[in-house]
CSV table of C-alpha atoms and ligand atoms in Angstrom, one decimal:
chain,number,residue,atom,x,y,z
A,6,MET,CA,51.7,90.2,183.2
A,7,ASN,CA,51.5,87.2,185.6
A,8,TYR,CA,53.6,84.1,185.2
A,9,ASP,CA,50.9,82.1,183.3
A,10,GLU,CA,50.3,84.9,180.8
A,11,LEU,CA,54.0,85.5,180.3
A,12,SER,CA,54.9,81.8,179.8
A,13,LYS,CA,52.1,81.3,177.3
A,14,LEU,CA,53.3,84.3,175.3
A,15,LYS,CA,57.0,83.1,175.4
A,16,PHE,CA,55.9,79.5,174.5
A,17,GLU,CA,54.2,80.9,171.3
A,18,GLN,CA,57.3,83.0,170.5
A,19,LEU,CA,59.6,79.9,170.8
A,20,LYS,CA,57.8,78.2,167.9
A,21,THR,CA,59.5,80.6,165.5
A,22,LYS,CA,62.7,81.5,167.4
A,23,LYS,CA,65.9,80.5,165.5
A,24,ASN,CA,67.9,79.1,168.4
A,25,VAL,CA,65.9,77.5,171.3
A,26,LEU,CA,68.0,76.5,174.3
A,27,ILE,CA,66.2,74.1,176.6
A,28,LEU,CA,67.3,73.1,180.1
A,29,SER,CA,65.9,69.6,180.7
A,30,ILE,CA,65.6,67.6,183.9
A,31,GLU,CA,65.2,63.8,184.4
A,32,SER,CA,64.7,62.1,187.8
A,33,SER,CA,62.2,59.3,187.1
A,34,CYS,CA,64.2,56.5,188.6
A,35,ASP,CA,67.8,56.4,189.9
A,36,GLU,CA,69.6,58.9,187.7
A,37,THR,CA,69.6,62.6,188.5
A,38,SER,CA,70.2,64.2,185.2
A,39,ILE,CA,70.2,67.8,183.7
A,40,ALA,CA,71.1,68.7,180.2
A,41,LEU,CA,71.2,71.8,178.0
A,42,VAL,CA,70.0,71.1,174.4
A,43,GLU,CA,69.8,73.4,171.5
A,44,ASN,CA,67.1,73.0,168.8
A,45,GLY,CA,66.4,69.4,169.8
A,46,ARG,CA,69.6,68.0,168.3
A,47,ASN,CA,72.6,69.7,169.7
A,48,VAL,CA,73.6,68.6,173.2
A,49,LEU,CA,75.7,71.3,175.0
A,50,SER,CA,75.9,69.4,178.2
A,51,ASN,CA,74.3,66.2,179.7
A,52,ILE,CA,75.2,65.5,183.4
A,53,VAL,CA,74.0,62.1,184.7
A,54,SER,CA,74.6,61.4,188.4
A,55,SER,CA,73.9,57.7,188.8
A,56,GLN,CA,72.8,56.1,192.1
A,57,ILE,CA,73.5,52.6,190.9
A,58,ASP,CA,76.2,51.9,193.5
A,59,ILE,CA,73.8,52.8,196.3
A,60,HIS,CA,70.8,50.7,195.0
A,61,LYS,CA,73.1,47.8,194.2
A,62,LEU,CA,73.3,47.0,197.9
A,63,TYR,CA,69.6,46.3,197.9
A,64,GLY,CA,69.4,44.4,194.6
A,65,GLY,CA,67.2,47.1,193.0
A,66,VAL,CA,66.0,50.7,193.3
A,67,VAL,CA,64.6,51.7,196.7
A,68,PRO,CA,62.2,54.5,195.9
A,69,GLU,CA,62.6,56.5,199.1
A,70,ILE,CA,66.4,56.4,198.9
A,71,ALA,CA,66.2,57.4,195.2
A,72,SER,CA,64.1,60.5,196.1
A,73,ARG,CA,66.5,61.5,198.9
A,74,ASN,CA,69.5,61.3,196.6
A,75,HIS,CA,67.8,63.3,193.9
A,76,ILE,CA,67.3,66.1,196.5
A,77,GLN,CA,70.9,65.9,197.6
A,78,ASN,CA,72.3,65.9,194.0
A,79,ILE,CA,70.1,68.0,191.9
A,80,SER,CA,71.6,71.5,192.6
A,81,THR,CA,75.2,70.3,191.9
A,82,VAL,CA,74.0,68.6,188.7
A,83,LEU,CA,72.4,71.9,187.6
A,84,ASN,CA,75.6,73.8,188.3
A,85,ASP,CA,77.7,71.2,186.4
A,86,ALA,CA,75.4,71.2,183.5
A,87,LEU,CA,75.6,75.0,183.2
A,88,ILE,CA,79.4,75.0,183.5
A,89,ASP,CA,79.8,72.2,181.0
A,90,ALA,CA,77.7,74.1,178.5
A,91,GLY,CA,79.3,77.4,179.2
A,92,LYS,CA,75.9,79.0,179.7
A,93,ASN,CA,74.1,81.0,182.4
A,94,LEU,CA,70.5,80.5,183.6
A,95,SER,CA,69.6,83.8,181.8
A,96,ASP,CA,70.5,82.0,178.4
A,97,ILE,CA,67.8,79.4,178.9
A,98,ASP,CA,64.5,79.7,176.8
A,99,ALA,CA,62.5,77.0,178.5
A,100,VAL,CA,62.7,74.3,181.3
A,101,ALA,CA,61.6,70.8,180.4
A,102,VAL,CA,61.0,68.0,182.9
A,103,THR,CA,60.0,64.4,183.0
A,104,PHE,CA,56.6,64.3,184.8
A,105,GLY,CA,56.0,60.5,184.3
A,106,ALA,CA,56.2,57.5,184.0
A,107,GLY,CA,58.4,56.6,187.0
A,108,LEU,CA,58.7,56.5,190.7
A,109,ILE,CA,56.4,59.2,192.1
A,110,GLY,CA,58.7,60.5,194.8
A,111,ALA,CA,61.7,60.6,192.5
A,112,LEU,CA,59.7,62.4,189.7
A,113,LEU,CA,58.4,65.0,192.2
A,114,VAL,CA,61.9,66.1,193.0
A,115,GLY,CA,62.6,67.0,189.3
A,116,VAL,CA,59.1,68.4,188.8
A,117,ASN,CA,59.3,70.8,191.8
A,118,PHE,CA,62.9,71.8,190.9
A,119,ALA,CA,61.7,72.6,187.3
A,120,LYS,CA,58.7,74.6,188.5
A,121,THR,CA,60.9,76.7,190.8
A,122,LEU,CA,63.4,77.4,188.0
A,123,ALA,CA,60.8,78.2,185.3
A,124,TYR,CA,58.9,80.5,187.7
A,125,SER,CA,62.0,82.4,188.9
A,126,LEU,CA,63.3,82.8,185.3
A,127,LYS,CA,59.9,83.7,184.0
A,128,ILE,CA,60.1,81.1,181.1
A,129,PRO,CA,57.9,78.3,179.9
A,130,LEU,CA,57.7,75.0,181.8
A,131,ILE,CA,57.4,71.9,179.5
A,132,ALA,CA,56.0,68.6,180.9
A,133,VAL,CA,57.6,65.7,179.0
A,134,SER,CA,56.6,62.0,178.9
A,135,HIS,CA,59.6,59.8,179.7
A,136,VAL,CA,58.8,57.3,176.9
A,137,HIS,CA,58.7,60.1,174.3
A,138,GLY,CA,62.1,61.2,175.7
A,139,HIS,CA,63.6,57.8,174.9
A,140,ILE,CA,62.5,58.3,171.3
A,141,GLY,CA,64.0,61.8,171.3
A,142,ALA,CA,67.4,60.2,172.1
A,143,ASN,CA,67.6,59.1,168.5
A,144,TYR,CA,67.3,62.7,167.2
A,145,ILE,CA,70.5,63.5,169.1
A,146,SER,CA,72.4,60.5,167.8
A,147,HIS,CA,71.1,60.7,164.2
A,148,LYS,CA,70.8,64.3,162.9
A,149,ASP,CA,69.1,63.2,159.7
A,150,LEU,CA,66.4,61.1,161.3
A,151,LYS,CA,62.8,62.3,160.9
A,152,PRO,CA,59.4,60.7,161.4
A,153,PRO,CA,57.5,58.7,160.2
A,154,PHE,CA,59.1,55.5,161.6
A,155,THR,CA,58.3,52.5,163.7
A,156,CYS,CA,59.8,52.5,167.2
A,157,LEU,CA,60.8,49.5,169.3
A,158,MET,CA,60.5,50.9,172.8
A,159,VAL,CA,62.4,48.6,175.2
A,160,SER,CA,63.0,50.0,178.8
A,161,GLY,CA,62.7,48.8,182.3
A,162,GLY,CA,59.1,50.1,182.4
A,163,HIS,CA,57.9,49.6,178.8
A,164,THR,CA,58.1,47.2,175.9
A,165,ALA,CA,56.1,48.4,172.9
A,166,LEU,CA,55.9,49.0,169.2
A,167,VAL,CA,55.0,52.5,168.4
A,168,ASP,CA,53.9,54.0,165.1
A,169,VAL,CA,55.6,57.4,165.2
A,170,GLN,CA,53.7,59.3,162.5
A,171,ASP,CA,55.2,62.7,163.4
A,172,TYR,CA,57.4,64.1,166.1
A,173,CYS,CA,54.5,64.3,168.5
A,174,LYS,CA,52.0,61.8,166.9
A,175,PHE,CA,52.4,58.4,168.5
A,176,ASN,CA,50.2,55.3,168.0
A,177,LEU,CA,50.7,52.2,170.0
A,178,ILE,CA,50.6,49.1,167.8
A,179,GLY,CA,51.9,46.5,170.2
A,180,THR,CA,52.7,46.2,173.9
A,181,THR,CA,53.7,43.6,176.5
A,182,VAL,CA,50.8,41.7,177.9
A,183,ASP,CA,52.7,41.0,181.1
A,184,ASP,CA,56.3,42.0,182.1
A,185,SER,CA,58.6,44.5,180.3
A,186,VAL,CA,61.7,43.0,178.8
A,187,GLY,CA,64.0,45.1,181.1
A,188,GLU,CA,62.2,43.6,184.1
A,189,CYS,CA,62.7,40.2,182.7
A,190,PHE,CA,66.5,40.8,182.2
A,191,ASP,CA,66.8,42.1,185.8
A,192,LYS,CA,64.9,39.2,187.3
A,193,VAL,CA,67.0,36.6,185.5
A,194,ALA,CA,70.1,38.4,186.5
A,195,ARG,CA,69.0,38.3,190.1
A,196,VAL,CA,68.4,34.6,190.1
A,197,LEU,CA,71.8,34.1,188.6
A,198,GLY,CA,73.3,36.2,191.5
A,199,LEU,CA,74.4,39.1,189.2
A,200,SER,CA,74.2,42.6,190.6
A,201,TYR,CA,71.7,45.4,189.7
A,202,PRO,CA,71.1,46.5,187.1
A,203,GLY,CA,70.9,43.0,185.6
A,204,GLY,CA,70.6,43.8,181.9
A,205,PRO,CA,74.2,44.9,181.2
A,206,ASN,CA,75.5,42.0,183.4
A,207,ILE,CA,73.5,39.4,181.4
A,208,ASP,CA,74.7,41.0,178.2
A,209,LYS,CA,78.3,40.6,179.4
A,210,LEU,CA,78.0,37.1,180.8
A,211,ALA,CA,76.1,35.8,177.7
A,212,LYS,CA,79.3,36.4,175.6
A,213,GLN,CA,80.9,33.5,177.4
A,214,GLY,CA,77.9,31.1,176.8
A,215,LYS,CA,78.8,28.0,174.7
A,216,ASN,CA,75.8,25.6,174.8
A,217,VAL,CA,72.2,26.3,174.1
A,218,ILE,CA,69.9,25.4,177.0
A,219,LYS,CA,66.3,24.3,176.0
A,220,PHE,CA,64.1,25.9,178.7
A,221,ASN,CA,60.5,24.7,179.1
A,222,TYR,CA,59.2,27.6,177.1
A,223,HIS,CA,57.4,28.5,173.8
A,224,SER,CA,56.7,32.1,172.7
A,225,PRO,CA,52.9,32.4,173.3
A,226,LEU,CA,51.9,35.3,170.9
A,227,LYS,CA,53.5,34.2,167.6
A,228,ASN,CA,50.8,35.9,165.4
A,229,SER,CA,50.5,39.1,167.3
A,230,LEU,CA,52.4,42.3,167.6
A,231,ASN,CA,52.1,42.1,171.4
A,232,PHE,CA,55.0,40.8,173.5
A,233,SER,CA,55.1,38.4,176.4
A,234,PHE,CA,58.0,37.9,178.8
A,235,SER,CA,56.6,36.4,182.0
A,236,GLY,CA,56.6,32.8,180.6
A,237,LEU,CA,60.2,33.1,179.6
A,238,LYS,CA,61.2,34.6,183.0
A,239,THR,CA,59.4,31.8,184.8
A,240,ALA,CA,61.0,29.1,182.6
A,241,VAL,CA,64.5,30.4,183.3
A,242,VAL,CA,63.9,30.9,187.0
A,243,ASN,CA,62.5,27.3,187.3
A,244,TYR,CA,65.4,25.9,185.4
A,245,VAL,CA,67.9,27.6,187.8
A,246,HIS,CA,65.9,26.7,191.0
A,247,ASN,CA,65.6,23.1,189.8
A,248,LYS,CA,69.3,22.7,189.2
A,249,GLU,CA,70.1,24.3,192.6
A,250,GLN,CA,67.6,22.1,194.4
A,251,LYS,CA,69.1,18.9,192.9
A,252,GLY,CA,72.6,20.1,193.6
A,253,GLU,CA,73.4,19.8,189.9
A,254,ASN,CA,76.1,22.0,188.2
A,255,PHE,CA,75.1,24.3,185.4
A,256,SER,CA,76.7,27.1,183.5
A,257,LYS,CA,75.4,30.6,184.3
A,258,ALA,CA,76.9,31.9,181.1
A,259,ASP,CA,74.9,29.3,179.1
A,260,VAL,CA,71.7,30.3,181.0
A,261,ALA,CA,72.4,34.0,180.3
A,262,CYS,CA,73.1,33.4,176.6
A,263,SER,CA,70.2,31.1,176.0
A,264,PHE,CA,67.8,33.4,177.8
A,265,GLN,CA,69.1,36.5,175.9
A,266,GLU,CA,68.7,34.7,172.6
A,267,LEU,CA,65.0,34.0,173.3
A,268,ALA,CA,64.3,37.5,174.7
A,269,VAL,CA,66.0,39.2,171.8
A,270,ASP,CA,64.2,36.9,169.3
A,271,GLU,CA,60.8,38.0,170.8
A,272,LEU,CA,61.8,41.7,170.3
A,273,PHE,CA,63.4,41.2,166.9
A,274,SER,CA,60.6,39.2,165.3
A,275,LYS,CA,57.8,41.5,166.4
A,276,ALA,CA,59.9,44.6,165.5
A,277,ILE,CA,60.5,43.4,161.9
A,278,LYS,CA,57.0,42.2,161.5
A,279,GLY,CA,55.5,45.5,162.8
A,280,CYS,CA,57.8,47.9,161.0
A,281,LYS,CA,55.7,49.6,158.4
A,282,TYR,CA,58.0,52.4,157.0
A,283,LYS,CA,61.2,50.5,156.3
A,284,THR,CA,62.7,52.6,159.1
A,285,LEU,CA,63.0,51.1,162.6
A,286,VAL,CA,64.1,53.2,165.6
A,287,VAL,CA,65.1,51.6,168.9
A,288,ALA,CA,64.5,53.4,172.2
A,289,GLY,CA,65.1,52.6,175.9
A,290,GLY,CA,67.7,51.0,178.1
A,291,VAL,CA,67.5,47.5,176.6
A,292,GLY,CA,68.4,49.2,173.3
A,293,ALA,CA,72.0,49.0,174.7
A,294,ASN,CA,71.9,45.2,174.5
A,295,SER,CA,74.7,44.1,172.2
A,296,ARG,CA,72.9,41.0,170.8
A,297,LEU,CA,69.7,43.0,170.0
A,298,ARG,CA,71.8,45.6,168.3
A,299,GLU,CA,73.7,42.9,166.3
A,300,ARG,CA,70.4,41.2,165.2
A,301,LEU,CA,68.7,44.4,164.1
A,302,SER,CA,71.8,45.7,162.3
A,303,ASN,CA,72.1,42.5,160.3
A,304,ASN,CA,68.4,42.2,159.5
A,305,GLN,CA,67.6,40.7,156.1
A,306,ALA,CA,64.3,42.6,155.7
A,307,ASP,CA,65.8,45.7,154.0
A,308,ILE,CA,64.9,47.8,157.1
A,309,ASN,CA,67.0,50.8,158.1
A,310,VAL,CA,67.6,50.6,161.8
A,311,TYR,CA,68.5,53.6,164.0
A,312,MET,CA,69.7,53.1,167.5
A,313,PRO,CA,70.8,55.7,170.0
A,314,GLU,CA,74.5,55.8,171.1
A,315,LEU,CA,74.9,53.7,174.2
A,316,LYS,CA,75.0,56.7,176.6
A,317,TYR,CA,71.6,57.9,175.3
A,318,CYS,CA,69.9,54.5,175.6
A,319,THR,CA,69.6,54.5,179.4
A,320,ASP,CA,68.0,57.4,181.3
A,321,ASN,CA,69.4,60.9,180.7
A,322,ALA,CA,68.1,64.4,180.5
A,323,ALA,CA,69.4,65.2,177.0
A,324,MET,CA,66.7,63.0,175.4
A,325,ILE,CA,64.1,65.0,177.4
A,326,GLY,CA,65.5,68.2,176.1
A,327,SER,CA,65.4,66.9,172.5
A,328,ILE,CA,61.8,65.8,172.4
A,329,ALA,CA,60.8,69.0,174.4
A,330,TYR,CA,61.9,71.0,171.4
A,331,TYR,CA,59.5,69.1,169.2
A,332,TYR,CA,56.7,69.4,171.8
A,333,ILE,CA,57.1,73.2,171.6
A,334,GLN,CA,57.0,73.2,167.8
A,335,ALA,CA,53.8,71.1,168.0
A,336,GLY,CA,52.3,73.4,170.7
A,337,LYS,CA,52.4,70.5,173.2
A,338,GLY,CA,53.4,70.1,176.8
A,339,LEU,CA,53.1,73.7,178.2
A,340,ALA,CA,52.5,73.3,181.9
A,341,ASP,CA,51.6,75.6,184.7
A,342,LEU,CA,52.7,75.6,188.4
A,343,THR,CA,50.0,73.0,189.2
A,344,LEU,CA,52.1,70.4,187.3
A,345,THR,CA,52.5,67.2,189.3
A,346,ALA,CA,54.1,63.8,188.7
A,347,THR,CA,52.4,60.6,187.5
A,348,PRO,CA,53.6,57.0,187.8
A,349,THR,CA,52.2,55.8,184.5
A,350,VAL,CA,51.7,57.4,181.1
A,351,ASN,CA,49.9,56.5,177.9
A,352,ILE,CA,52.4,56.4,175.1
A,353,ASN,CA,49.8,57.9,172.6
A,354,ASP,CA,49.4,61.1,174.8
B,18,KG4,O1,65.3,53.0,179.8
B,18,KG4,P1,65.9,52.6,181.1
B,18,KG4,O2,67.3,53.2,181.5
B,18,KG4,O3,65.0,53.0,182.3
B,18,KG4,C1,63.6,52.9,182.2
B,18,KG4,O4,63.0,53.8,181.7
B,18,KG4,O5,63.1,51.9,182.7
B,18,KG4,O6,66.0,51.0,181.1
B,18,KG4,C2,66.5,50.3,182.2
B,18,KG4,C3,66.5,48.9,181.8
B,18,KG4,C4,67.0,48.0,182.9
B,18,KG4,O7,66.0,46.9,183.0
B,18,KG4,C5,68.3,47.5,182.5
B,18,KG4,O8,68.7,46.2,183.0
B,18,KG4,C6,68.2,47.5,181.0
B,18,KG4,O9,67.5,48.6,180.7
B,18,KG4,N1,69.5,47.4,180.3
B,18,KG4,C7,69.9,46.4,179.5
B,18,KG4,C8,71.2,46.7,179.0
B,18,KG4,N2,71.5,48.0,179.5
B,18,KG4,C9,70.4,48.4,180.3
B,18,KG4,N3,69.3,45.2,179.2
B,18,KG4,C10,69.9,44.4,178.4
B,18,KG4,N4,71.2,44.6,177.9
B,18,KG4,C11,71.8,45.8,178.2
B,18,KG4,N5,73.1,46.0,177.7
B,19,ZN,ZN1,63.9,55.2,180.9
């Protein structure tokens, strides 16, 4: 039997296997991560090798440097993931990998590594969408969580509301018409002179804010489930530039806090309005924002809110291993050795 025939057969067998151990790989941006996840919920290991300190020097991720560092790190990360889990390569049932969305060169490192592993171990290769992975993070943090629910997807690349009808049935009900919220946090941080990644630094500085600043801004899409962040970003950047040009003093903490309130308000109001099952699930890096978490936890709309633990909000391979298990159950994602990377994905696919 050749590899394709064997992997199809094993993929079918995994649907009914009692314990499915997936080795998952994530390399879409600046974290090289490999995890071992059992039955979609039980994380045996999750190694995340972050390149933040390298990219900080440039104020953001440099794609070529990210790819080179993934190549340098990935074998060590694999070794550590196996040791941490107390498993051998022969214990693995399938290899799952993020194939998009993300930086193409960075993704290709993970995809090619995954292909080599799957082929040499003669086991199925599962191609996973990064955005679905962020949703999967919640199945790790909340063992009782099951679809259907509404998902607020807030990452560096995406800002969306998704109707998650089943584990692998996604329907986009709202999306940003311009920038993602993560991009907006990172840009505002940059103009305030805070280091990359900006989101966590804005979050921290905002706690010291005392006065509300009224930026020249009104949320433009009040009656829609779509989001907009470019107007807010421009208003804050203009405020800071104006103050600097006039040589006037201003409080960076007040800017961070006032900006964060408006950004969180845009997310909160749309999420509550668009939540149709009384269960709201948060996914993606901005889901680590303390003010967003506080607002959602204290919502008065009688909506149960699930958020991943902080370590599973930002990019990691465990979330890819989690959703890959449900891909297999749904007969989705089996890839062959022609699999390649893609910079964008459609959330519904
Ligand atoms: O999901 P993620 O790790 O990567 C993508 O898939 O894009 O999200 C990264 C984004 C960055 O924009 C980062 O600044 C933001 O998440 N972020 C935060 C916080 N932690 C990470 N934004 C606001 N507050 C935070 N605490
Ligand atoms: Zn991500």
